[in-house]
């Protein structure tokens, strides 16, 4: 089969489009013919090998696993002998290792069935970004109807889901993004969208119950004054993908430690979220798409052989939303 692989850490040019052996499903795995995959910031981190500390787990000098891509949607080709929920021919979406390929193996527990109203590219855009947005707002942010929510970094994949999910639960949403994405985010039904170059939204008029920070740039100290008395900053992003320097890492670590200490001592909290892709949340997100409450924010499509261009688009930040790869 054809797949996108990498043999070294590097930028998008490190990606190769090669003939590789098809994966073989284990007893609890599902072999999926990939109809669409989507690109996540996590794929860029894996490709670049940054932050450097992650190389302790992924390979110090070169990546131990050449496969890349996680989000996918497609059709079941074969199932392991212990798989009960799926059978060949089912349309599914979720996460797998090596989704940028014609075929990929996923654990049964990382997939959900695709409702007929969902397209393959729409479904492939959902798993990581949709789950991160849902769990960040609902579980870490405790967002409820009427709460004031500020989404920092609304233009990216997670942000484009987050503004819609916050609206779907009845929150009062304000978004900040780069100038290129302001109109697209406004078209998702968010009334107040600010260009991030223009500074803090409503800096004098604090009172956000939840600030969902996807840029990871600002730090708790800078956001603290925008929170309501028991408000929460939910941090999902880890900051830029720039080259690590000792000074930069120390400042970053110091900012996080300072934020956690201040959060521990006060009523306003800093909470980190780490998304897990689960079938029940995928089902919920798919139902919202079926109901018209949630629109998969697909902004660009590339062929499998053009995965490097898709990665360039993600790293450039101007495309925004979700970038999809079509085998
Ligand atoms: N914790 C988890 O489980 C989890 C899961 C998925 C993703 N993440 C993290 O969440 C972040 C967003 O992921 P994604 O998939 O949405 O990535 P993406 O589609 O590549 O979007 C990039 C994001 O970074 C923001 N950004 C880039 N440069 C910035 C700057 N100079 N100042 C402020 N914001 C900046 C963008 O904000 P604009 O709207 O202003 O362009 C946008 O929100 C990434 O850091 C990713 O690693 C965490």
Short mmCIF file of C-alpha atoms and ligand atoms in Angstrom, two decimals:
data_model
loop_
_atom_site.label_atom_id
_atom_site.label_comp_id
_atom_site.label_asym_id
_atom_site.label_seq_id
_atom_site.Cartn_x
_atom_site.Cartn_y
_atom_site.Cartn_z
CA UNK A 1 0.00 0.00 0.00
CA UNK A 2 1.03 3.66 -0.31
CA UNK A 3 1.76 5.59 2.89
CA UNK A 4 3.40 8.77 4.10
CA UNK A 5 6.38 7.99 6.35
CA UNK A 6 9.43 9.75 7.78
CA UNK A 7 12.91 8.41 8.51
CA UNK A 8 14.26 11.45 10.37
CA UNK A 9 13.01 14.41 12.40
CA UNK A 10 12.55 17.53 10.34
CA UNK A 11 10.10 19.83 8.61
CA UNK A 12 7.48 18.77 6.04
CA UNK A 13 10.28 17.95 3.57
CA UNK A 14 11.17 14.96 5.79
CA UNK A 15 7.91 13.28 4.74
CA UNK A 16 8.17 10.53 2.08
CA UNK A 17 5.38 8.99 0.00
CA UNK A 18 6.37 5.29 -0.20
CA UNK A 19 5.18 1.76 -0.84
CA UNK A 20 5.08 -0.05 2.53
CA UNK A 21 3.62 -3.36 3.78
CA UNK A 22 -0.06 -3.17 4.80
CA UNK A 23 -0.59 -3.36 8.59
CA UNK A 24 -1.94 -6.58 10.11
CA UNK A 25 -4.70 -6.19 12.73
CA UNK A 26 -4.14 -7.69 16.19
CA UNK A 27 -7.00 -9.47 18.04
CA UNK A 28 -8.63 -6.19 19.18
CA UNK A 29 -7.78 -4.12 16.10
CA UNK A 30 -9.77 -2.96 13.13
CA UNK A 31 -8.16 -2.60 9.70
CA UNK A 32 -9.57 0.51 8.01
CA UNK A 33 -9.37 1.60 4.36
CA UNK A 34 -8.68 5.29 4.93
CA UNK A 35 -11.02 7.58 2.98
CA UNK A 36 -9.88 10.75 4.74
CA UNK A 37 -7.34 11.70 7.41
CA UNK A 38 -6.80 15.06 9.09
CA UNK A 39 -3.71 16.90 10.25
CA UNK A 40 -3.22 17.91 13.89
CA UNK A 41 -0.68 20.08 15.70
CA UNK A 42 0.36 16.79 17.36
CA UNK A 43 1.50 15.44 13.95
CA UNK A 44 3.70 18.52 13.54
CA UNK A 45 5.19 17.94 17.02
CA UNK A 46 5.92 14.29 16.08
CA UNK A 47 7.42 15.28 12.74
CA UNK A 48 9.67 17.99 14.16
CA UNK A 49 10.53 16.02 17.31
CA UNK A 50 9.55 19.00 19.47
CA UNK A 51 9.39 19.70 22.31
CA UNK A 52 12.78 17.95 22.50
CA UNK A 53 11.88 16.14 25.74
CA UNK A 54 9.30 14.10 23.78
CA UNK A 55 12.18 12.38 21.96
CA UNK A 56 12.79 10.35 25.14
CA UNK A 57 9.62 8.47 24.12
CA UNK A 58 9.65 8.72 20.33
CA UNK A 59 13.38 8.11 19.63
CA UNK A 60 16.37 10.23 20.63
CA UNK A 61 18.15 10.59 17.29
CA UNK A 62 15.49 9.51 14.79
CA UNK A 63 11.83 8.51 15.16
CA UNK A 64 11.41 4.88 16.21
CA UNK A 65 8.11 4.70 14.34
CA UNK A 66 8.11 6.04 10.78
CA UNK A 67 4.31 6.16 10.53
CA UNK A 68 2.50 9.47 10.92
CA UNK A 69 -1.08 10.75 11.25
CA UNK A 70 -3.80 9.74 13.72
CA UNK A 71 -7.25 11.11 12.74
CA UNK A 72 -9.08 9.06 10.13
CA UNK A 73 -12.42 8.09 8.65
CA UNK A 74 -12.95 5.13 6.36
CA UNK A 75 -14.39 1.66 5.83
CA UNK A 76 -13.64 -1.45 7.84
CA UNK A 77 -11.75 -4.02 5.76
CA UNK A 78 -11.06 -6.67 8.42
CA UNK A 79 -11.36 -7.11 12.20
CA UNK A 80 -9.35 -9.04 14.82
CA UNK A 81 -11.00 -12.12 16.37
CA UNK A 82 -11.95 -10.29 19.62
CA UNK A 83 -13.60 -7.28 17.91
CA UNK A 84 -17.37 -7.21 18.55
CA UNK A 85 -18.55 -3.69 17.62
CA UNK A 86 -17.55 -3.56 13.95
CA UNK A 87 -17.52 -5.73 10.87
CA UNK A 88 -16.20 -5.35 7.31
CA UNK A 89 -18.04 -2.66 5.35
CA UNK A 90 -18.87 -0.43 8.37
CA UNK A 91 -18.04 3.27 7.99
CA UNK A 92 -16.02 4.39 11.03
CA UNK A 93 -14.00 7.34 12.32
CA UNK A 94 -11.51 7.78 15.14
CA UNK A 95 -7.76 7.51 15.67
CA UNK A 96 -5.10 5.05 14.52
CA UNK A 97 -1.32 4.94 14.19
CA UNK A 98 -0.26 5.88 10.69
CA UNK A 99 -3.48 7.41 9.36
CA UNK A 100 -1.66 9.09 6.45
CA UNK A 101 -1.88 5.85 4.45
CA UNK A 102 -4.24 3.83 2.30
CA UNK A 103 -4.81 1.37 5.18
CA UNK A 104 -4.41 1.80 8.94
CA UNK A 105 -5.02 -0.31 12.05
CA UNK A 106 -7.03 1.19 14.91
CA UNK A 107 -7.90 -0.22 18.33
CA UNK A 108 -11.62 -1.08 18.49
CA UNK A 109 -12.03 1.31 21.47
CA UNK A 110 -10.71 4.28 19.49
CA UNK A 111 -13.38 4.15 16.77
CA UNK A 112 -17.05 5.08 16.44
CA UNK A 113 -19.59 4.36 13.73
CA UNK A 114 -20.16 7.15 11.19
CA UNK A 115 -23.75 8.29 10.90
CA UNK A 116 -24.89 8.58 7.25
CA UNK A 117 -25.09 12.39 7.41
CA UNK A 118 -21.35 12.65 8.04
CA UNK A 119 -18.95 12.89 5.08
CA UNK A 120 -15.57 11.12 5.28
CA UNK A 121 -13.64 14.40 5.32
CA UNK A 122 -15.95 15.93 7.93
CA UNK A 123 -15.66 12.81 10.10
CA UNK A 124 -11.86 12.73 9.80
CA UNK A 125 -11.68 16.31 11.06
CA UNK A 126 -13.37 15.44 14.36
CA UNK A 127 -11.48 12.93 16.54
CA UNK A 128 -8.53 14.75 18.19
CA UNK A 129 -9.61 18.37 17.73
CA UNK A 130 -13.30 17.76 18.52
CA UNK A 131 -12.49 15.62 21.59
CA UNK A 132 -9.97 18.20 22.87
CA UNK A 133 -12.50 21.01 22.49
CA UNK A 134 -15.35 19.04 24.08
CA UNK A 135 -13.36 17.69 27.03
CA UNK A 136 -11.51 20.98 27.57
CA UNK A 137 -14.73 22.97 27.83
CA UNK A 138 -17.04 20.43 29.48
CA UNK A 139 -14.70 18.55 31.84
CA UNK A 140 -11.81 20.92 32.56
CA UNK A 141 -13.66 24.21 32.03
CA UNK A 142 -17.05 23.17 33.53
CA UNK A 143 -18.74 25.30 30.90
CA UNK A 144 -22.51 25.49 31.33
CA UNK A 145 -25.37 27.52 29.82
CA UNK A 146 -24.96 31.26 30.36
CA UNK A 147 -21.24 31.06 31.30
CA UNK A 148 -18.83 33.53 29.73
CA UNK A 149 -16.19 31.75 27.65
CA UNK A 150 -13.14 33.22 25.93
CA UNK A 151 -11.42 31.04 23.30
CA UNK A 152 -7.84 32.13 22.61
CA UNK A 153 -6.70 30.67 19.30
CA UNK A 154 -10.16 30.15 17.84
CA UNK A 155 -8.88 29.86 14.28
CA UNK A 156 -7.07 26.50 14.58
CA UNK A 157 -8.58 23.01 14.51
CA UNK A 158 -9.38 22.77 18.23
CA UNK A 159 -10.45 26.42 18.41
CA UNK A 160 -12.86 26.12 15.48
CA UNK A 161 -14.59 23.22 17.26
CA UNK A 162 -14.41 24.94 20.66
CA UNK A 163 -16.31 28.09 19.68
CA UNK A 164 -19.11 25.97 18.20
CA UNK A 165 -19.29 23.58 21.17
CA UNK A 166 -19.35 26.45 23.66
CA UNK A 167 -22.26 27.95 21.71
CA UNK A 168 -23.98 24.54 21.52
CA UNK A 169 -24.03 24.29 25.33
CA UNK A 170 -25.46 27.80 25.61
CA UNK A 171 -22.37 29.71 26.71
CA UNK A 172 -21.71 33.35 25.84
CA UNK A 173 -18.64 33.08 23.57
CA UNK A 174 -15.87 35.55 22.73
CA UNK A 175 -13.06 34.49 20.41
CA UNK A 176 -9.55 35.73 19.64
CA UNK A 177 -7.71 34.68 16.51
CA UNK A 178 -5.34 35.97 13.84
CA UNK A 179 -6.78 38.48 11.39
CA UNK A 180 -7.15 35.91 8.54
CA UNK A 181 -9.63 33.83 10.55
CA UNK A 182 -11.82 36.51 12.07
CA UNK A 183 -14.58 36.37 9.41
CA UNK A 184 -14.63 32.53 9.27
CA UNK A 185 -15.07 32.32 13.04
CA UNK A 186 -17.74 35.01 12.96
CA UNK A 187 -19.55 32.92 10.30
CA UNK A 188 -19.70 30.06 12.84
CA UNK A 189 -22.08 32.23 14.84
CA UNK A 190 -19.67 33.89 17.28
CA UNK A 191 -20.63 37.52 17.71
CA UNK A 192 -17.48 38.86 19.35
CA UNK A 193 -14.32 37.90 17.46
CA UNK A 194 -11.11 39.86 18.02
CA UNK A 195 -7.94 40.04 15.95
CA UNK A 196 -5.18 38.86 18.29
CA UNK A 197 -2.80 41.53 16.98
CA UNK A 198 -5.20 44.16 18.34
CA UNK A 199 -4.58 43.21 22.00
CA UNK A 200 -6.71 41.93 24.87
CA UNK A 201 -10.45 41.60 24.38
CA UNK A 202 -12.37 43.48 27.02
CA UNK A 203 -9.26 43.85 29.16
CA UNK A 204 -11.07 46.21 31.51
CA UNK A 205 -14.26 44.16 31.55
CA UNK A 206 -13.08 40.87 33.08
CA UNK A 207 -15.40 38.16 34.20
CA UNK A 208 -14.77 35.12 31.99
CA UNK A 209 -15.81 31.88 33.67
CA UNK A 210 -13.55 29.93 31.33
CA UNK A 211 -10.63 30.98 29.16
CA UNK A 212 -9.70 28.15 26.79
CA UNK A 213 -6.09 28.90 25.83
CA UNK A 214 -4.96 27.10 22.67
CA UNK A 215 -1.97 29.29 21.91
CA UNK A 216 -0.17 28.46 25.14
CA UNK A 217 1.71 31.71 24.81
CA UNK A 218 0.17 34.02 27.41
CA UNK A 219 0.56 32.30 30.77
CA UNK A 220 -1.80 32.29 33.77
CA UNK A 221 -0.44 35.58 35.13
CA UNK A 222 -1.46 37.46 31.99
CA UNK A 223 -4.95 35.91 31.92
CA UNK A 224 -5.74 35.91 35.65
CA UNK A 225 -7.18 39.43 35.58
CA UNK A 226 -9.70 38.49 32.88
CA UNK A 227 -11.25 35.72 34.99
CA UNK A 228 -14.44 35.82 37.08
CA UNK A 229 -14.03 35.17 40.82
CA UNK A 230 -13.98 31.36 40.39
CA UNK A 231 -13.02 31.31 36.73
CA UNK A 232 -10.67 28.81 35.11
CA UNK A 233 -7.98 29.02 32.49
CA UNK A 234 -7.98 25.72 30.60
CA UNK A 235 -4.63 25.22 28.90
CA UNK A 236 -4.38 22.81 25.97
CA UNK A 237 -1.57 24.30 23.90
CA UNK A 238 2.07 23.96 24.82
CA UNK A 239 3.29 27.07 23.01
CA UNK A 240 5.24 27.55 19.80
CA UNK A 241 7.09 24.89 17.85
CA UNK A 242 10.21 27.04 17.66
CA UNK A 243 13.70 25.71 18.34
CA UNK A 244 14.16 25.05 22.07
CA UNK A 245 16.80 27.10 23.88
CA UNK A 246 17.81 26.67 27.51
CA UNK A 247 16.66 30.22 28.31
CA UNK A 248 13.34 29.70 26.53
CA UNK A 249 12.67 26.35 28.26
CA UNK A 250 13.55 27.82 31.67
CA UNK A 251 11.25 30.82 31.17
CA UNK A 252 8.45 28.51 29.98
CA UNK A 253 8.88 26.14 32.96
CA UNK A 254 9.02 29.09 35.37
CA UNK A 255 5.82 30.57 33.93
CA UNK A 256 3.97 27.26 34.30
CA UNK A 257 5.26 26.68 37.84
CA UNK A 258 4.29 30.26 38.82
CA UNK A 259 0.82 29.79 37.29
CA UNK A 260 0.24 26.50 39.13
CA UNK A 261 1.33 28.02 42.45
CA UNK A 262 -0.94 31.04 42.01
CA UNK A 263 -3.79 28.74 40.98
CA UNK A 264 -3.28 26.59 44.10
CA UNK A 265 -3.39 29.60 46.40
CA UNK A 266 -6.35 31.39 44.82
CA UNK A 267 -9.95 30.75 43.74
CA UNK A 268 -9.17 31.31 40.06
CA UNK A 269 -7.71 28.12 38.64
CA UNK A 270 -5.26 27.01 35.96
CA UNK A 271 -6.22 23.57 34.63
CA UNK A 272 -4.40 21.52 31.99
CA UNK A 273 -6.43 19.32 29.70
CA UNK A 274 -5.23 16.19 27.94
CA UNK A 275 -7.77 14.81 25.50
CA UNK A 276 -8.59 11.13 25.15
CA UNK A 277 -10.46 9.96 22.05
CA UNK A 278 -13.48 7.94 23.28
CA UNK A 279 -16.37 6.45 21.30
CA UNK A 280 -19.06 8.09 23.46
CA UNK A 281 -17.66 11.57 22.82
CA UNK A 282 -17.22 10.81 19.10
CA UNK A 283 -20.89 9.73 19.02
CA UNK A 284 -21.95 12.97 20.73
CA UNK A 285 -19.94 15.12 18.31
CA UNK A 286 -21.35 13.21 15.33
CA UNK A 287 -24.90 13.69 16.64
CA UNK A 288 -24.29 17.44 16.87
CA UNK A 289 -23.10 17.42 13.25
CA UNK A 290 -26.23 15.48 12.22
CA UNK A 291 -28.41 17.99 14.09
CA UNK A 292 -26.68 20.92 12.36
CA UNK A 293 -25.35 22.28 15.69
CA UNK A 294 -21.72 21.59 14.74
CA UNK A 295 -20.06 22.14 11.37
CA UNK A 296 -16.81 20.24 10.70
CA UNK A 297 -14.41 23.16 10.10
CA UNK A 298 -12.64 21.68 7.05
CA UNK A 299 -10.76 24.46 5.25
CA UNK A 300 -8.41 22.59 2.87
CA UNK A 301 -7.98 19.19 1.22
CA UNK A 302 -4.76 17.61 -0.08
CA UNK A 303 -4.06 14.25 -1.79
CA UNK A 304 -2.06 11.67 0.18
CA UNK A 305 1.00 12.35 -1.98
CA UNK A 306 0.67 16.03 -0.96
CA UNK A 307 0.91 15.40 2.82
CA UNK A 308 4.02 17.62 2.99
CA UNK A 309 2.00 20.52 1.54
CA UNK A 310 -0.75 19.84 4.09
CA UNK A 311 1.84 20.00 6.88
CA UNK A 312 3.25 23.25 5.45
CA UNK A 313 -0.27 24.68 5.50
CA UNK A 314 -0.75 23.65 9.14
CA UNK A 315 2.59 25.13 10.22
CA UNK A 316 1.93 28.36 8.28
CA UNK A 317 -1.21 28.93 10.38
CA UNK A 318 -2.99 30.89 7.64
CA UNK A 319 -5.28 28.05 6.51
CA UNK A 320 -6.74 27.51 9.99
CA UNK A 321 -9.61 25.11 10.74
CA UNK A 322 -8.99 21.49 9.83
CA UNK A 323 -6.78 20.36 6.96
CA UNK A 324 -7.79 17.03 5.43
CA UNK A 325 -5.74 14.47 3.47
CA UNK A 326 -7.55 12.27 0.94
CA UNK A 327 -5.87 8.96 -0.04
N1 LIG B 1 -3.92 18.90 25.41
C1 LIG B 1 -4.39 18.17 24.43
O1 LIG B 1 -4.93 17.08 24.61
C2 LIG B 1 -4.26 18.73 23.03
C3 LIG B 1 -4.90 18.09 21.97
C4 LIG B 1 -4.84 18.69 20.70
C5 LIG B 1 -4.11 19.87 20.54
N2 LIG B 1 -3.46 20.40 21.59
C6 LIG B 1 -2.70 21.64 21.46
O2 LIG B 1 -3.64 22.68 21.23
C7 LIG B 1 -3.06 23.64 20.35
C8 LIG B 1 -3.99 23.84 19.16
O3 LIG B 1 -4.04 22.63 18.41
P1 LIG B 1 -4.70 22.61 16.96
O4 LIG B 1 -4.77 21.20 16.53
O5 LIG B 1 -5.91 23.44 16.96
O6 LIG B 1 -3.57 23.37 16.13
P2 LIG B 1 -3.69 24.23 14.77
O7 LIG B 1 -4.91 23.82 14.03
O8 LIG B 1 -2.36 24.14 14.12
O9 LIG B 1 -3.93 25.70 15.31
C9 LIG B 1 -2.83 26.47 15.77
C10 LIG B 1 -3.26 27.18 17.04
O10 LIG B 1 -2.17 27.88 17.63
C11 LIG B 1 -2.54 29.24 17.80
N3 LIG B 1 -1.36 30.11 17.63
C12 LIG B 1 -0.36 29.95 16.73
N4 LIG B 1 0.54 30.94 16.87
C13 LIG B 1 0.09 31.74 17.88
C14 LIG B 1 0.55 32.94 18.47
N5 LIG B 1 1.69 33.51 18.08
N6 LIG B 1 -0.17 33.49 19.49
C15 LIG B 1 -1.33 32.92 19.89
N7 LIG B 1 -1.84 31.79 19.35
C16 LIG B 1 -1.14 31.21 18.36
C17 LIG B 1 -3.56 29.50 16.72
O11 LIG B 1 -4.33 30.62 17.08
P3 LIG B 1 -5.07 31.57 16.00
O12 LIG B 1 -6.50 31.23 16.03
O13 LIG B 1 -4.84 32.93 16.55
O14 LIG B 1 -4.45 31.35 14.65
C18 LIG B 1 -4.35 28.19 16.77
O15 LIG B 1 -5.23 28.13 17.86
C19 LIG B 1 -1.68 23.11 19.95
O16 LIG B 1 -0.70 23.71 20.80
C20 LIG B 1 -1.76 21.64 20.26
O17 LIG B 1 -0.51 21.09 20.59
C21 LIG B 1 -3.53 19.87 22.84
#
